[in-house]
């Protein structure tokens, strides 16, 4: 346990949440996996925040891995009670908004959201989010690239980029958790969806996506109340609830921060 980092995390959490369970690790396999095991075995209860300096088995969405080398990023997971009557889409929306708000609070940057919850700065992905349900709880895992690894990001990291700002990782983790916990107190607050829509610039653009093994393209028309991506394709209007969309690299660079 790294006490100095834990103190800096609590600084970011602020008075309202400073007494939640916090632990800062050096290396671990995956902060999401750790919280899942500890919660299942009754070692911890929500709310609980875990951070790590690096992960040996960082997990991404859609079964991918998440590159998590030491000295470059912030890897954190928050175990929280699932608010009643809340669906996964709302958690996704509020998590993306919480990270944007924390980065905006601590830097001069204004991250853009690529549906569903990838955060981009300067046309590069700087943050990924993996939310996983666990009984009545949810584990919200967040990886933020603070600076590029020596030698650059590996090929498998795709469009990865970094915030590249002089920023304290543990304090940012606390600040993100503060925004998450505050959002979870009232996930139906219309201001959260409005904040998501304002930062999600895909509307009006053509995206590609895969459905039943087929690649299709459609124009994005909006974000639904439950966080789905509303599109207009050859079969008329539809709402995507999960998966991923891609768009041309020029457009991506132009609209994503
Ligand atoms: C994605 O972009 O596909 C989601 C990446 C989520 C990565 C974070 S890093 C902290 C937490 N622990 C994990 O193993 N994954 C999440």
XYZ file of C-alpha atoms and ligand atoms in Angstrom:
273
model
C 0.000 0.000 0.000
C 1.351 3.388 -1.058
C 0.301 5.842 1.718
C 1.544 8.937 -0.050
C -0.534 8.111 -3.148
C -3.561 7.335 -0.958
C -3.293 10.815 0.624
C -3.177 12.418 -2.826
C -6.198 10.379 -3.925
C -8.110 11.648 -0.854
C -7.181 15.215 -1.795
C -8.910 14.654 -5.144
C -11.901 12.978 -3.475
C -12.543 16.083 -1.378
C -14.349 16.314 1.954
C -17.617 14.706 0.903
C -16.062 11.380 -0.083
C -12.691 11.403 1.697
C -13.654 8.566 4.030
C -14.433 5.933 1.392
C -12.161 2.874 1.199
C -9.041 3.656 -0.839
C -6.029 1.615 -1.795
C -3.114 2.490 -4.103
C -1.046 -0.393 -5.481
C 2.167 -0.441 -7.514
C 1.666 -3.272 -9.996
C -1.392 -5.499 -10.151
C -3.018 -7.767 -12.728
C -6.185 -5.699 -13.243
C -7.843 -3.271 -10.833
C -11.292 -4.444 -12.028
C -10.347 -8.058 -11.360
C -8.892 -7.249 -7.907
C -12.079 -5.445 -6.805
C -14.247 -8.260 -8.144
C -12.329 -10.870 -6.127
C -12.103 -8.775 -2.960
C -15.819 -7.883 -3.078
C -16.847 -11.507 -3.710
C -14.761 -12.730 -0.757
C -16.218 -10.002 1.500
C -12.871 -8.221 2.052
C -14.262 -4.887 0.877
C -17.633 -3.152 0.576
C -18.729 -0.288 -1.676
C -17.743 2.450 -2.117
C -14.113 1.423 -2.613
C -11.473 2.925 -4.905
C -8.407 1.023 -6.080
C -5.604 2.474 -8.206
C -2.461 0.945 -9.668
C 0.682 2.317 -11.290
C 0.638 -0.519 -13.830
C -1.365 -3.619 -14.780
C -0.073 -6.886 -16.150
C -3.496 -7.995 -17.425
C -5.422 -4.754 -18.005
C -8.826 -5.580 -19.461
C -10.613 -3.589 -22.144
C -14.081 -3.704 -23.685
C -15.114 -6.389 -26.173
C -12.617 -8.878 -24.691
C -9.595 -6.760 -25.587
C -6.594 -6.059 -23.389
C -5.682 -2.562 -22.175
C -2.003 -1.611 -22.405
C -1.034 -0.451 -18.893
C 2.755 0.024 -18.579
C 4.347 1.608 -15.472
C 5.031 5.329 -15.241
C 2.641 6.407 -18.008
C -0.964 6.120 -16.942
C -3.602 6.053 -14.274
C -5.434 2.765 -13.787
C -8.339 2.857 -11.374
C -11.529 1.026 -10.467
C -14.394 2.154 -8.280
C -16.706 -0.367 -6.617
C -20.041 1.347 -5.969
C -23.612 0.425 -5.119
C -25.740 0.275 -8.234
C -28.412 2.956 -7.809
C -31.962 1.490 -7.979
C -33.644 1.428 -11.419
C -30.414 2.267 -13.208
C -29.383 0.490 -16.391
C -25.890 -0.098 -17.735
C -26.350 2.648 -20.339
C -26.749 5.313 -17.628
C -23.566 4.133 -15.873
C -21.668 4.323 -19.143
C -22.896 7.848 -19.787
C -22.130 9.130 -16.311
C -18.671 7.507 -16.245
C -17.618 9.201 -19.492
C -18.943 12.534 -18.243
C -17.222 12.143 -14.855
C -13.794 11.603 -16.452
C -14.302 14.564 -18.817
C -15.297 16.813 -15.916
C -12.303 15.747 -13.813
C -9.853 16.309 -16.689
C -11.473 19.691 -17.405
C -11.202 20.603 -13.709
C -7.501 19.735 -13.475
C -6.192 20.732 -16.932
C -6.868 23.107 -19.826
C -8.100 20.163 -21.954
C -11.665 19.495 -23.159
C -11.900 15.756 -23.984
C -14.442 14.564 -26.570
C -16.419 11.348 -26.132
C -16.547 8.744 -28.895
C -19.634 6.635 -28.272
C -19.824 4.612 -26.216
C -17.248 5.763 -23.690
C -13.816 6.318 -25.228
C -12.334 9.721 -24.498
C -10.277 11.510 -27.127
C -7.939 14.500 -27.058
C -6.323 15.774 -30.259
C -7.818 12.907 -32.289
C -6.215 10.257 -30.039
C -7.807 7.951 -27.472
C -6.586 9.005 -24.027
C -8.998 7.054 -21.837
C -10.965 3.816 -21.884
C -13.745 2.778 -19.517
C -14.930 -0.731 -18.615
C -17.988 -0.936 -16.333
C -18.934 -4.383 -15.026
C -21.927 -5.361 -12.898
C -21.395 -7.430 -9.739
C -24.682 -8.310 -8.034
C -26.130 -5.074 -6.645
C -22.838 -3.281 -7.266
C -20.951 -1.977 -10.236
C -17.209 -1.825 -10.874
C -16.231 1.140 -13.021
C -12.703 0.673 -14.383
C -10.929 3.607 -15.978
C -7.554 3.840 -17.697
C -6.158 7.293 -18.514
C -2.957 7.713 -20.517
C -1.061 10.542 -18.821
C 2.009 10.432 -21.071
C 3.240 8.155 -23.857
C 5.523 5.245 -22.889
C 9.207 5.635 -23.794
C 9.326 4.485 -27.410
C 5.671 5.315 -28.004
C 2.477 3.289 -27.679
C 2.658 -0.283 -28.982
C 0.824 -1.128 -32.208
C -1.957 -2.981 -30.329
C -2.847 0.262 -28.521
C -4.305 1.512 -31.843
C -5.133 5.223 -31.786
C -3.808 5.738 -28.254
C -2.562 9.149 -27.175
C -1.951 10.845 -23.847
C -3.071 13.919 -21.908
C 0.532 15.160 -21.880
C -0.072 17.541 -19.005
C 1.815 17.978 -15.741
C -0.861 16.367 -13.604
C -0.817 14.285 -10.427
C -2.239 10.837 -11.318
C -3.483 9.886 -7.821
C -5.181 13.266 -7.365
C -6.847 12.871 -10.774
C -8.062 9.410 -9.681
C -9.662 10.958 -6.587
C -11.169 13.763 -8.643
C -12.650 11.281 -11.164
C -14.054 9.165 -8.296
C -15.622 12.300 -6.743
C -17.434 13.056 -10.020
C -18.485 9.397 -10.350
C -19.845 9.176 -6.811
C -21.651 12.465 -7.203
C -23.232 11.281 -10.487
C -24.234 7.947 -8.928
C -26.238 9.835 -6.286
C -28.652 10.935 -9.023
C -27.909 9.090 -12.284
C -31.216 10.239 -13.805
C -30.216 13.896 -13.552
C -30.871 15.314 -17.042
C -27.723 17.450 -16.687
C -25.597 14.272 -17.003
C -27.102 13.285 -20.357
C -26.863 16.888 -21.536
C -23.167 16.949 -20.548
C -22.611 13.691 -22.483
C -24.395 14.937 -25.606
C -22.422 18.199 -25.513
C -19.120 16.288 -25.569
C -20.110 13.566 -28.100
C -19.541 15.079 -31.572
C -20.618 12.137 -33.794
C -24.077 13.524 -34.597
C -24.378 14.255 -38.328
C -21.408 12.035 -39.221
C -21.373 8.676 -40.977
C -20.068 5.749 -38.944
C -19.426 2.093 -39.660
C -20.469 -0.693 -37.320
C -20.821 -4.453 -37.338
C -24.197 -6.124 -36.893
C -24.798 -9.878 -37.237
C -21.348 -10.248 -38.794
C -22.061 -7.595 -41.438
C -20.322 -4.219 -41.684
C -22.811 -1.419 -42.221
C -22.723 2.340 -42.360
C -25.227 4.869 -41.081
C -25.559 8.508 -40.146
C -25.643 9.352 -36.445
C -28.742 11.301 -35.421
C -28.368 11.523 -31.639
C -27.923 9.882 -28.244
C -31.050 8.313 -26.735
C -32.211 8.859 -23.124
C -30.565 5.565 -22.099
C -27.237 6.302 -23.770
C -27.826 4.424 -27.051
C -26.482 5.725 -30.358
C -29.364 6.748 -32.633
C -28.571 6.151 -36.297
C -30.242 6.339 -39.686
C -29.118 3.573 -42.042
C -30.470 1.659 -45.015
C -33.096 -0.023 -42.770
C -34.338 3.253 -41.345
C -33.846 4.602 -37.814
C -32.239 2.333 -35.215
C -30.571 2.657 -31.822
C -27.291 0.863 -31.101
C -26.995 -0.191 -27.455
C -23.559 -1.787 -27.387
C -20.530 -2.473 -29.533
C -18.403 0.049 -31.299
C -18.491 2.401 -34.254
C -15.616 3.537 -36.440
C -15.220 6.577 -38.655
C -12.678 7.851 -41.139
C -9.358 8.939 -39.669
C -9.633 12.463 -41.134
C -13.063 13.014 -39.601
C -11.915 11.505 -36.323
C -8.946 13.855 -36.145
C -11.164 16.840 -37.025
C -13.992 16.302 -34.547
C -12.285 14.582 -31.637
C -10.637 17.431 -29.775
C -11.388 0.020 -23.250
O -10.923 1.038 -23.765
O -11.619 -0.992 -23.936
C -11.652 -0.016 -21.775
C -10.365 0.000 -21.019
C -10.554 0.008 -19.506
C -9.210 -0.055 -18.807
C -9.326 0.119 -17.323
S -7.726 0.356 -16.595
C -8.389 0.127 -15.015
C -9.429 -0.968 -15.112
N -8.809 -2.268 -14.951
C -8.879 -2.995 -16.055
O -8.404 -4.137 -16.175
N -9.502 -2.321 -17.021
C -9.946 -1.026 -16.554
